[in-house]
XYZ file of C-alpha atoms in Angstrom:
777
model
C 82.606 125.399 38.425
C 84.031 127.711 35.781
C 83.052 131.325 34.952
C 81.750 130.136 31.581
C 78.933 128.178 33.249
C 76.445 131.043 32.822
C 77.244 131.403 29.128
C 76.931 127.632 28.686
C 73.534 127.658 30.313
C 72.354 130.471 28.072
C 73.715 128.689 25.013
C 71.838 125.530 25.969
C 68.661 127.555 26.364
C 69.112 129.080 22.915
C 69.975 132.548 24.091
C 73.285 132.560 22.195
C 74.136 131.795 18.603
C 76.224 128.650 18.003
C 79.969 129.121 17.932
C 82.236 128.063 15.088
C 83.932 124.882 16.419
C 87.052 125.637 14.364
C 87.666 128.867 16.215
C 86.321 128.051 19.677
C 86.587 124.966 21.923
C 83.050 123.737 21.231
C 81.418 120.568 19.970
C 80.380 120.346 16.328
C 76.980 121.816 17.227
C 78.708 125.001 18.435
C 76.649 125.031 21.661
C 78.360 122.691 24.095
C 81.760 123.859 25.275
C 84.672 121.407 25.495
C 85.613 121.147 29.165
C 88.149 118.309 28.893
C 89.899 116.376 26.131
C 91.235 112.814 26.304
C 93.632 111.519 23.651
C 94.437 107.930 22.808
C 96.509 106.048 20.250
C 94.729 104.506 17.280
C 96.755 101.849 15.481
C 94.168 100.816 12.898
C 90.593 102.033 12.407
C 87.988 99.518 13.452
C 86.158 99.554 10.110
C 89.392 98.957 8.196
C 90.303 96.087 10.490
C 86.902 94.413 10.044
C 87.000 94.939 6.277
C 90.515 93.519 6.055
C 89.449 90.559 8.185
C 86.454 89.870 5.893
C 88.586 90.147 2.750
C 91.114 87.774 4.261
C 88.363 85.238 4.996
C 86.959 85.523 1.467
C 90.401 85.246 -0.089
C 91.185 82.243 2.086
C 87.921 80.527 1.110
C 88.553 81.067 -2.635
C 92.187 79.961 -2.329
C 91.176 76.761 -0.577
C 88.812 75.981 -3.433
C 91.254 76.739 -6.253
C 94.713 75.809 -4.994
C 96.340 73.614 -2.383
C 97.061 75.249 1.011
C 100.271 77.188 1.466
C 101.993 77.126 4.874
C 101.907 80.589 6.555
C 104.581 81.925 8.898
C 103.231 80.983 12.373
C 105.380 83.615 14.146
C 104.006 86.499 12.045
C 100.468 85.212 12.434
C 100.854 84.971 16.223
C 102.333 88.475 16.420
C 99.462 89.945 14.382
C 96.983 88.093 16.564
C 98.589 89.518 19.726
C 98.485 93.049 18.318
C 94.819 92.700 17.378
C 94.018 91.293 20.801
C 95.865 94.152 22.519
C 94.051 96.741 20.411
C 90.673 95.122 21.085
C 91.411 95.013 24.806
C 92.255 98.730 24.846
C 89.094 99.511 22.877
C 86.919 97.556 25.325
C 88.515 99.340 28.268
C 87.875 102.715 26.633
C 84.256 101.830 25.941
C 83.752 100.783 29.556
C 85.377 103.995 30.788
C 83.241 106.110 28.456
C 80.084 104.341 29.624
C 80.946 105.208 33.226
C 81.387 108.844 32.218
C 77.948 108.835 30.555
C 76.374 107.417 33.692
C 77.766 110.410 35.594
C 75.955 112.738 33.201
C 78.867 113.855 31.016
C 78.431 114.336 27.275
C 81.056 113.207 24.758
C 82.047 113.576 21.121
C 84.698 111.467 19.368
C 87.236 112.272 16.640
C 89.590 109.588 15.310
C 92.444 110.234 12.889
C 90.774 113.093 11.049
C 93.863 115.276 10.680
C 96.486 113.793 12.994
C 97.133 110.180 11.978
C 96.996 107.594 14.721
C 95.501 109.937 17.364
C 91.944 109.880 18.640
C 90.266 112.649 20.605
C 87.423 112.238 23.089
C 85.856 115.645 23.797
C 83.941 115.894 27.084
C 81.310 118.436 28.096
C 79.989 118.786 31.650
C 76.352 120.040 31.597
C 75.170 122.700 33.990
C 73.270 120.209 36.142
C 76.375 118.050 36.600
C 78.473 121.061 37.577
C 75.878 122.150 40.137
C 75.648 118.642 41.597
C 79.419 118.286 41.992
C 79.824 121.814 43.371
C 77.193 121.127 46.012
C 78.752 117.756 46.825
C 82.185 119.402 47.281
C 80.663 122.251 49.323
C 82.440 124.611 46.987
C 82.318 128.200 48.198
C 81.037 130.512 45.471
C 80.727 134.317 45.355
C 77.309 135.857 45.948
C 76.062 139.221 44.704
C 77.044 140.845 48.002
C 80.279 142.881 47.789
C 82.174 144.372 50.715
C 85.371 146.414 50.991
C 88.599 144.916 52.298
C 91.081 146.807 54.433
C 94.301 146.895 52.413
C 97.659 148.388 53.381
C 98.001 150.854 50.516
C 101.658 151.639 51.290
C 102.731 147.998 50.969
C 100.557 147.625 47.880
C 102.219 150.592 46.156
C 105.748 149.470 47.092
C 105.244 145.941 45.734
C 103.192 147.019 42.719
C 106.203 146.924 40.398
C 106.930 143.323 41.402
C 103.410 142.078 40.677
C 102.588 140.617 37.241
C 100.268 142.733 35.092
C 97.326 140.310 34.812
C 93.754 141.475 34.405
C 92.491 144.941 33.665
C 90.569 147.279 35.973
C 91.102 144.876 38.828
C 89.797 146.137 42.174
C 92.129 144.876 44.910
C 90.108 146.101 47.886
C 86.765 144.471 47.025
C 85.610 140.916 47.660
C 82.378 139.093 46.926
C 80.703 137.477 49.902
C 81.075 133.714 49.477
C 78.943 130.796 50.628
C 78.975 127.011 50.001
C 77.165 126.367 46.731
C 73.601 125.064 46.831
C 71.264 124.406 43.896
C 68.467 125.914 45.946
C 70.337 129.242 46.262
C 71.485 129.841 42.684
C 69.719 133.196 42.750
C 72.269 134.677 45.129
C 75.676 134.158 42.720
C 87.451 129.888 39.072
C 88.536 128.481 42.338
C 92.236 128.461 43.353
C 94.614 125.785 42.099
C 97.811 124.222 43.296
C 99.630 126.119 40.566
C 98.440 129.420 42.000
C 99.901 128.607 45.416
C 103.229 127.693 43.811
C 103.524 131.042 42.045
C 102.375 132.862 45.177
C 105.029 131.061 47.252
C 107.715 131.726 44.642
C 106.758 135.396 44.579
C 106.976 135.708 48.370
C 110.314 133.858 48.401
C 111.716 136.122 45.686
C 110.569 139.270 47.473
C 112.140 138.090 50.729
C 115.437 137.499 48.923
C 115.760 141.247 48.288
C 116.815 142.223 51.862
C 118.983 139.085 52.146
C 120.770 139.961 48.893
C 121.326 143.565 50.025
C 122.845 142.500 53.355
C 124.971 139.833 51.620
C 126.386 142.405 49.212
C 127.145 144.724 52.146
C 129.021 141.913 53.918
C 130.992 141.164 50.758
C 131.813 144.845 50.245
C 132.924 145.050 53.878
C 135.421 142.294 53.145
C 136.633 144.149 50.050
C 137.096 147.405 51.970
C 138.904 145.835 54.931
C 141.175 143.482 52.974
C 144.043 145.976 53.108
C 143.730 146.259 56.890
C 143.542 142.531 57.548
C 146.619 141.682 59.642
C 146.752 137.882 58.928
C 146.696 138.362 55.145
C 149.278 141.156 55.444
C 151.583 138.793 57.350
C 151.150 136.086 54.711
C 151.999 138.570 51.949
C 155.014 140.003 53.827
C 158.166 138.628 52.152
C 160.271 139.553 55.182
C 158.746 136.697 57.188
C 160.543 134.143 54.926
C 158.455 131.159 56.127
C 159.268 127.845 54.420
C 156.322 125.460 54.179
C 156.361 121.644 53.996
C 155.508 119.921 50.662
C 151.826 119.391 49.878
C 152.477 115.982 48.270
C 155.133 113.261 48.409
C 158.371 113.234 46.350
C 157.320 115.360 43.332
C 156.276 118.347 45.478
C 158.986 120.479 46.994
C 159.172 123.100 49.743
C 157.420 126.383 49.064
C 157.255 129.899 50.439
C 154.204 131.052 52.388
C 154.248 134.351 50.494
C 153.066 132.493 47.361
C 149.693 132.009 49.088
C 149.202 135.770 49.305
C 146.424 135.912 46.718
C 144.469 133.083 48.331
C 144.782 134.673 51.765
C 143.506 138.030 50.522
C 140.620 136.403 48.634
C 139.623 134.325 51.667
C 139.171 137.485 53.706
C 136.365 138.536 51.344
C 134.260 135.654 52.678
C 135.841 135.046 56.097
C 135.677 138.215 58.162
C 134.001 139.596 61.262
C 130.772 140.320 59.376
C 130.339 136.625 58.530
C 128.981 135.811 62.002
C 126.511 138.664 61.824
C 125.348 137.536 58.387
C 124.831 133.946 59.582
C 122.653 135.186 62.457
C 120.771 137.490 60.100
C 120.054 134.663 57.624
C 118.799 132.381 60.409
C 116.335 135.060 61.483
C 115.579 135.770 57.815
C 114.545 132.139 57.291
C 112.176 132.380 60.253
C 110.752 135.662 58.992
C 110.246 134.125 55.554
C 108.353 131.151 56.988
C 106.146 133.416 59.103
C 105.529 135.802 56.223
C 104.518 132.920 53.983
C 102.128 131.502 56.594
C 100.389 134.876 56.854
C 100.355 135.326 53.082
C 98.972 131.804 52.663
C 96.182 132.517 55.155
C 95.355 135.736 53.324
C 95.186 133.852 50.014
C 92.988 131.180 51.593
C 90.573 133.905 52.596
C 90.651 135.711 49.247
C 90.320 132.440 47.300
C 87.593 131.130 49.663
C 89.633 128.176 50.930
C 89.337 128.842 54.673
C 86.737 126.092 55.155
C 88.236 123.713 52.602
C 89.141 120.320 54.006
C 91.307 117.877 52.080
C 89.067 114.826 52.268
C 90.686 112.559 49.708
C 89.073 109.150 49.442
C 91.487 106.252 49.230
C 90.898 103.761 46.436
C 92.074 100.638 48.190
C 92.394 97.218 46.713
C 89.776 94.519 47.227
C 92.264 92.819 49.536
C 93.614 95.283 52.085
C 97.430 95.221 52.299
C 98.786 94.745 55.798
C 102.153 95.785 57.187
C 103.356 92.230 56.667
C 102.401 92.402 53.003
C 104.239 95.694 52.577
C 107.354 94.621 54.487
C 109.298 93.344 51.416
C 108.687 96.653 49.635
C 109.695 98.646 52.726
C 112.913 96.661 53.146
C 113.721 97.071 49.452
C 113.183 100.828 49.720
C 115.412 101.164 52.802
C 118.205 99.070 51.295
C 117.967 100.913 47.970
C 118.022 104.353 49.612
C 121.084 103.440 51.696
C 122.776 102.008 48.613
C 122.133 105.165 46.574
C 123.502 107.374 49.354
C 126.592 105.163 49.433
C 126.866 105.629 45.657
C 126.835 109.397 46.224
C 129.611 109.069 48.818
C 131.609 106.892 46.423
C 131.274 109.524 43.686
C 132.541 112.230 46.044
C 135.466 109.998 47.017
C 136.224 109.473 43.332
C 136.383 113.235 42.789
C 138.742 113.470 45.789
C 141.037 110.896 44.174
C 140.861 112.901 40.952
C 142.020 116.040 42.756
C 144.883 114.223 44.451
C 146.075 112.441 41.311
C 145.753 115.455 38.989
C 147.638 117.663 41.441
C 150.475 115.129 41.598
C 150.496 114.835 37.800
C 150.686 118.601 37.363
C 153.566 118.822 39.803
C 155.409 116.102 37.861
C 154.875 117.915 34.552
C 157.908 119.572 33.029
C 155.784 122.217 31.279
C 155.972 125.509 33.230
C 152.452 126.567 32.197
C 151.008 123.427 33.814
C 152.869 123.974 37.069
C 151.525 127.482 37.565
C 148.187 127.988 39.330
C 147.912 124.289 40.111
C 145.514 124.774 42.995
C 143.143 126.995 41.028
C 143.101 124.567 38.099
C 142.374 121.572 40.303
C 139.671 123.371 42.305
C 137.831 124.642 39.239
C 137.926 121.428 37.207
C 136.871 119.335 40.201
C 133.939 121.674 40.891
C 132.822 121.440 37.235
C 133.063 117.627 37.336
C 130.981 117.646 40.518
C 128.385 119.828 38.799
C 128.101 117.514 35.778
C 127.732 114.475 38.023
C 125.082 116.237 40.134
C 123.014 117.123 37.058
C 123.185 113.573 35.658
C 122.493 111.831 38.966
C 119.550 114.139 39.690
C 117.685 112.635 36.748
C 118.668 109.085 37.746
C 117.635 109.575 41.376
C 114.296 111.105 40.350
C 113.421 108.045 38.234
C 114.514 105.622 40.968
C 112.493 107.498 43.626
C 109.344 107.198 41.491
C 109.958 103.468 40.969
C 110.400 102.939 44.720
C 107.213 104.872 45.481
C 105.198 102.802 42.997
C 106.550 99.671 44.656
C 105.288 100.961 48.007
C 101.645 101.038 46.718
C 100.365 104.159 48.562
C 96.611 104.295 49.221
C 95.885 107.783 47.880
C 97.294 110.217 45.353
C 98.249 112.596 48.151
C 100.133 109.853 49.991
C 101.880 108.861 46.754
C 102.943 112.438 46.101
C 104.233 113.038 49.634
C 106.255 109.822 49.701
C 107.665 110.517 46.264
C 108.650 114.056 47.298
C 110.348 112.827 50.460
C 112.413 110.151 48.686
C 113.363 112.483 45.849
C 114.340 115.222 48.288
C 116.579 112.911 50.336
C 118.412 111.615 47.257
C 118.772 114.967 45.468
C 119.739 116.762 48.669
C 122.477 114.204 49.337
C 123.582 114.418 45.702
C 123.901 118.219 45.760
C 125.297 118.775 49.255
C 127.617 115.812 49.911
C 130.586 117.433 48.043
C 129.927 120.679 49.918
C 129.747 118.930 53.295
C 133.030 117.169 52.575
C 134.781 120.444 51.762
C 133.311 122.186 54.792
C 133.882 119.615 57.531
C 136.161 116.779 56.400
C 138.785 118.059 53.989
C 142.005 118.899 55.799
C 140.799 117.265 59.036
C 141.996 113.689 58.420
C 145.368 114.196 56.716
C 147.744 113.374 59.564
C 150.989 115.354 59.782
C 154.355 115.512 57.989
C 156.215 112.266 58.535
C 152.983 110.457 59.422
C 150.419 111.205 56.746
C 147.214 109.219 56.204
C 147.101 107.350 52.877
C 144.167 105.874 50.947
C 144.195 103.435 48.040
C 147.779 102.543 48.826
C 149.797 105.637 47.934
C 147.283 108.513 47.717
C 147.751 111.078 50.460
C 144.584 112.766 51.678
C 144.314 116.302 50.383
C 144.740 119.254 52.693
C 143.332 122.770 52.671
C 145.209 125.833 51.555
C 146.901 127.937 54.203
C 143.897 130.276 54.448
C 141.610 127.292 55.065
C 138.977 125.440 53.050
C 136.475 128.281 53.135
C 137.641 129.635 49.781
C 137.333 126.232 48.127
C 133.914 125.798 49.721
C 132.891 129.150 48.247
C 134.096 128.121 44.767
C 132.206 124.812 44.972
C 129.023 126.548 46.127
C 129.278 129.213 43.434
C 129.812 126.783 40.553
C 127.168 124.314 41.789
C 124.564 126.982 42.414
C 125.097 128.932 39.206
C 125.512 125.784 37.136
C 122.306 124.177 38.417
C 120.373 127.391 37.906
C 121.682 128.144 34.419
C 121.942 124.621 33.012
C 119.545 122.398 34.891
C 116.793 124.900 35.655
C 116.713 127.542 32.931
C 118.344 125.863 29.911
C 116.532 122.565 30.401
C 113.222 124.307 31.025
C 113.547 126.219 27.753
C 115.399 123.780 25.507
C 113.975 120.381 26.435
C 110.266 121.289 26.014
C 110.969 122.925 22.648
C 112.976 119.887 21.517
C 110.172 117.505 22.519
C 107.642 119.684 20.715
C 109.761 119.621 17.560
C 110.048 115.819 17.741
C 106.281 115.473 18.101
C 105.676 117.754 15.136
C 108.197 115.876 12.959
C 105.849 112.885 12.932
C 103.602 114.905 10.601
C 104.557 115.405 6.971
C 106.174 118.815 6.471
C 104.154 119.458 3.318
C 100.923 119.397 5.271
C 102.311 121.196 8.332
C 101.286 124.708 7.228
C 97.903 123.501 6.046
C 97.289 121.731 9.335
C 98.221 124.832 11.338
C 95.418 126.698 9.617
C 92.777 123.973 9.912
C 93.548 122.295 13.235
C 91.134 122.902 16.080
C 92.303 124.223 19.430
C 92.319 120.817 21.110
C 94.258 119.323 18.184
C 96.945 122.017 18.442
C 97.185 121.475 22.188
C 97.979 117.817 21.506
C 101.487 118.855 20.437
C 102.139 120.622 23.748
C 104.140 118.857 26.425
C 102.285 116.961 29.147
C 102.009 118.561 32.570
C 104.188 116.494 34.923
C 103.263 118.318 38.124
C 104.821 120.955 40.337
C 107.321 118.700 42.084
C 110.281 119.559 39.789
C 109.582 123.282 40.203
C 109.387 123.072 43.977
C 112.406 120.760 44.178
C 114.785 123.114 42.406
C 113.656 125.985 44.646
C 114.055 123.866 47.813
C 117.621 122.931 46.816
C 118.305 126.606 46.126
C 116.843 127.537 49.523
C 119.245 125.046 51.109
C 122.223 126.626 49.360
C 121.065 130.091 50.404
C 120.649 129.187 54.086
C 122.826 126.178 54.951
C 126.290 127.447 53.948
C 125.581 131.142 53.631
C 128.362 131.907 56.137
C 130.870 130.940 53.460
C 129.093 132.516 50.476
C 127.298 135.793 51.292
C 126.523 136.437 47.614
C 124.270 133.360 47.413
C 121.041 135.342 48.085
C 121.924 137.781 45.303
C 122.443 134.996 42.754
C 119.230 133.322 43.925
C 117.306 136.586 43.533
C 118.568 137.149 39.988
C 117.737 133.565 39.065
C 114.230 133.703 40.521
C 113.338 136.899 38.669
C 113.986 134.961 35.461
C 112.515 131.738 36.875
C 109.070 133.251 37.506
C 108.795 134.462 33.917
C 110.091 131.199 32.468
C 107.660 129.149 34.561
C 104.762 131.391 33.578
C 105.650 131.133 29.874
C 106.093 127.372 30.168
C 102.750 126.841 31.876
C 100.889 129.067 29.397
C 102.516 128.229 26.049
C 104.594 125.047 26.356
C 102.525 122.654 28.509
C 99.001 121.301 28.353
C 96.535 122.764 30.805
C 96.979 121.093 34.200
C 94.067 119.487 35.995
C 92.614 121.961 38.512
C 93.431 120.758 42.025
C 92.218 122.528 45.140
C 94.764 123.015 47.912
C 94.906 125.338 50.916
C 98.682 125.103 51.435
C 101.881 123.903 49.784
C 101.791 120.605 51.651
C 104.948 118.718 52.592
C 107.129 121.414 51.029
C 106.471 123.681 54.017
C 107.698 120.928 56.375
C 110.882 120.532 54.335
C 111.461 124.299 54.313
C 111.000 124.522 58.062
C 113.369 121.596 58.596
C 116.026 123.197 56.400
C 115.742 126.497 58.272
C 116.356 124.676 61.574
C 119.284 122.662 60.205
C 120.779 125.840 58.715
C 121.394 127.245 62.193
C 123.445 124.200 63.202
C 125.329 123.998 59.898
C 126.299 127.666 59.937
C 127.428 127.353 63.547
C 129.810 124.541 62.546
C 130.950 126.393 59.407
C 131.897 129.481 61.409
C 133.437 127.433 64.202
C 135.360 124.722 62.328
C 135.715 125.814 58.683
C 136.613 129.481 59.096
C 139.416 130.960 61.206
C 137.037 133.116 63.233
C 137.430 131.140 66.491
C 141.257 130.687 66.243
C 141.628 134.418 65.620
C 139.377 135.207 68.576
C 141.240 132.836 70.919
C 144.629 134.157 69.860
C 143.579 137.777 70.217
C 142.260 137.386 73.774
C 144.506 134.609 75.152
C 147.883 134.532 73.395
C 148.433 137.907 71.700
C 150.948 140.078 73.586
C 149.271 143.335 72.540
C 145.635 142.216 72.062
C 145.849 142.385 68.254
C 146.252 139.765 65.510
C 149.962 140.503 64.997
C 151.770 137.168 65.084
C 148.617 135.116 64.399
C 150.022 133.437 61.261
C 153.158 132.259 63.042
C 150.957 131.037 65.923
C 148.958 128.752 63.587
C 152.061 127.084 62.061
C 153.848 124.128 63.640
C 157.480 122.981 63.091
C 158.703 119.788 61.427
C 162.225 118.417 61.182
C 162.738 117.296 57.569
C 164.979 114.420 58.725
C 161.818 112.768 60.148
C 160.250 112.190 56.712
C 159.358 108.564 56.052
C 161.758 106.917 53.584
C 160.680 107.530 49.995
C 158.411 110.489 50.803
C 160.950 113.303 51.002
C 161.108 115.819 48.108
C 163.283 114.801 45.194
C 164.192 118.455 44.530
C 165.283 119.437 48.018
C 167.213 122.488 46.717
C 164.248 123.922 44.828
C 164.338 127.143 46.884
C 168.093 127.542 46.454
C 169.083 126.514 49.978
C 168.959 123.424 52.149
C 165.845 123.183 54.310
C 166.198 121.671 57.771
C 162.875 122.734 59.347
C 159.600 123.392 57.515
C 156.246 124.658 58.745
C 152.732 123.241 58.395
C 149.331 124.515 59.540
C 148.377 122.739 62.753
C 148.570 123.110 66.519
C 151.260 120.567 67.495
C 154.325 120.606 69.747
C 157.704 121.205 68.034
C 160.142 118.318 67.439
C 162.485 119.528 70.212
C 159.801 119.357 72.948
C 159.199 116.480 75.364
C 156.112 115.420 73.375
C 157.097 115.995 69.728
C 154.295 116.360 67.196
C 151.559 115.848 69.781
C 148.567 118.199 69.918
C 149.498 121.318 71.841
C 147.611 123.107 74.606
C 146.522 125.706 72.081
C 144.788 122.968 70.066
C 142.647 121.875 73.016
C 141.850 125.460 73.980
C 140.697 126.272 70.448
C 138.688 123.022 70.237
C 136.899 123.883 73.490
C 136.178 127.373 72.170
C 134.829 125.943 68.890
C 132.412 123.591 70.667
C 131.319 126.312 73.092
C 130.622 128.648 70.185
C 128.497 125.998 68.423
C 126.382 125.445 71.534
C 125.930 129.134 72.309
C 125.332 130.171 68.692
C 122.676 127.599 67.876
C 120.802 128.040 71.167
C 120.787 131.831 70.983
C 119.741 131.909 67.338
C 117.045 129.267 67.802
C 115.668 131.133 70.811
C 115.551 134.322 68.753
C 113.860 132.453 65.898
C 111.268 130.920 68.238
C 110.628 134.341 69.753
C 110.011 135.797 66.295
C 107.755 132.832 65.515
C 105.772 133.459 68.708
C 105.676 137.220 68.218
C 104.141 137.121 64.716
C 100.629 135.588 64.611
C 99.915 133.090 61.855
C 96.589 134.726 60.932
C 96.687 138.466 60.179
C 94.390 140.427 62.478
C 92.540 142.120 59.625
C 91.814 138.737 58.036
C 90.395 137.286 61.279
C 88.201 140.378 61.665
C 87.024 140.153 58.062
C 86.210 136.442 58.433
C 84.082 137.278 61.467
C 82.341 140.123 59.622
C 81.732 137.904 56.596
C 79.946 135.313 58.719
C 77.733 138.015 60.173
C 76.967 139.349 56.692
C 76.000 135.848 55.487
C 73.508 135.456 58.340
C 72.156 138.965 57.716
C 71.799 138.312 53.966
C 69.868 135.078 54.443
C 67.662 136.583 57.174
C 66.667 139.405 54.797
C 66.006 136.810 52.101
C 63.699 134.842 54.399
C 61.908 137.992 55.526
C 61.388 138.963 51.888
C 59.851 135.563 51.151
C 57.466 135.851 54.115
C 56.450 139.380 53.051
C 55.740 138.267 49.487
C 53.741 135.279 50.740
C 51.730 137.571 53.044
C 50.883 139.958 50.171
C 49.870 137.109 47.890
C 47.901 135.127 50.538
C 46.564 137.137 53.526
C 45.902 133.958 55.507
C 48.357 133.309 58.357
C 51.411 131.297 57.356
C 52.710 128.418 59.521
C 56.103 128.900 61.066
C 58.900 126.996 59.337
C 62.253 126.063 60.765
C 65.299 127.482 59.028
C 67.243 124.971 56.880
C 70.474 123.731 58.368
C 72.436 125.076 55.368
C 71.480 128.623 56.389
C 72.553 128.215 59.999
């Protein structure tokens, strides 16, 4: 039931003057308001078709009398017959649908091709009686005349006032009308919430919670900037007196190189790999829990304010005449499973193709004779590969979304809610794998399966698996995260949301002659102008982009502490763009009641749990936090990190290179190299077990695994404690719900007493006792 229902009722009773239908969304009589508009395609008007058919019959009859028959093209005649049959079938279906609407009590008015050629409009008006009947059937809670004051935290309201959108004037935040399920018998007592409202409320809460995360992330980053000059490992890498010769990073075309050339990478890695990283990972795990708890409380508060506390989602399934059994659905289920596995394998194959690109382009740049190509090879390869990954992710996102919808349609869900949940789950799995598979590879697999000098692992015949830089893969992981996150937000989210709808609108308007465009703009009715707006495709794309962003903010935040800041800046723009899109670019969505955000909350909670495990592995296996800790407390002679770089490098005798893999320019450094170094924990060639994993390797591996177990258990216990400590329903809301129920009983008791008093005054004879209706109980 809409707020305009009272004005409609008065208009129907003649209390208001008719409106001009050109200026207001009313029928031609100016009294009945347009509540809904259906559009359909009109190929040929019915009168024209009948007239043309009659003229054809007359012409055929005269021609048969005057001249011998001429053979017609049977293919063209059959095609025209099929088109006419298709148009008649659509018309009959529309007439049947319209008749069903009339039986429900709705009133309709038709417009066909008046100003927009080929488009018909069916305007629908819901009378007051129909609205009352449906509201009572839905047990829709409506505000009564009774108003009571809410207890509001004025400090929090003032602090967050600048973040709230300026909608409505003279809005009283601490007052609420007493609500009760609508009944036609209680109309004397007197916009419900939509799914869209919950989305914007959730996005607002998420954006507000990003503020403390962004502040702490910036502090962690600044800590790395301040302490970079005091970082002993990076100082040792940059010290030219160490004179450490490193083994080639590729076969033949790559030569030996000095460790001091990795000085810039080592210093940059410290910005994201320092002692504060562990603290930030713990903070973000607790932040995710706090965000989930804050949203649950905010959602409960909105349910109370929007009168959704007693709303139950009782969706009726429209099943087929023949009920589908599990055996009937088995072919579709098997097709879905096989297709999902195949698409994930396609994602893995794409990532492997990008890996081959990095390996081949690095070898090609090393072989180049141009000096400008041979400088900053690593940076060039990292950046171009990350951009290629971003382009592939954006393209495959659209492909995976279309395939997920096709698979869900094949599954034949019983209800709209079931269809939406299954579609969301499939789309999330595919898009999550598409966005995070390159990141997972960089974090946990790159540099782990390369072998060692003299015994490298090769793929595709002669391609050597790529290895990390000396400072580790954390810097490359940070670059990949930064480019993917910023690229998706700027290109896929913001640019597409602005550019694509405007482009579609321009294409729709180009179908109309430009000469009549200005004239039409002045004469078109409101519903005719809205026809050129884009269709509302649902909230799933909006939620999906935010869920992927939430994963990037929480899953690998240990390697990219600036992710919350970038997410905050994006969301400030995102809220405004979404609001503008919903108000000016899209057609009005169908109002859907919902008391929560549905399956999206389950996905968010799952991501927050997985984030604890992922960050534990990132800190333990991707960063050098654990090796530094083990060296400092087990192997350092003075308890500091002096000598840590030399401790992480193993020795290799260059005479043990496999034939054909040794550098072609062995004198590139100006002297003959007999022993080179590589980053690993292996025994030297002169030991009893040459090139085998050393005792330090096993000690560090044990420490890594122990850290993962301790970290995830401690953080999850802290998260569960926070979850238990914060109640889901705010105390003031539970008290107000209790008081509201008491006020409802008190209001109806006074109403009954007033009726009895009036009856006693009008008729002094004793009145029989009547039981109270169940609706007032």
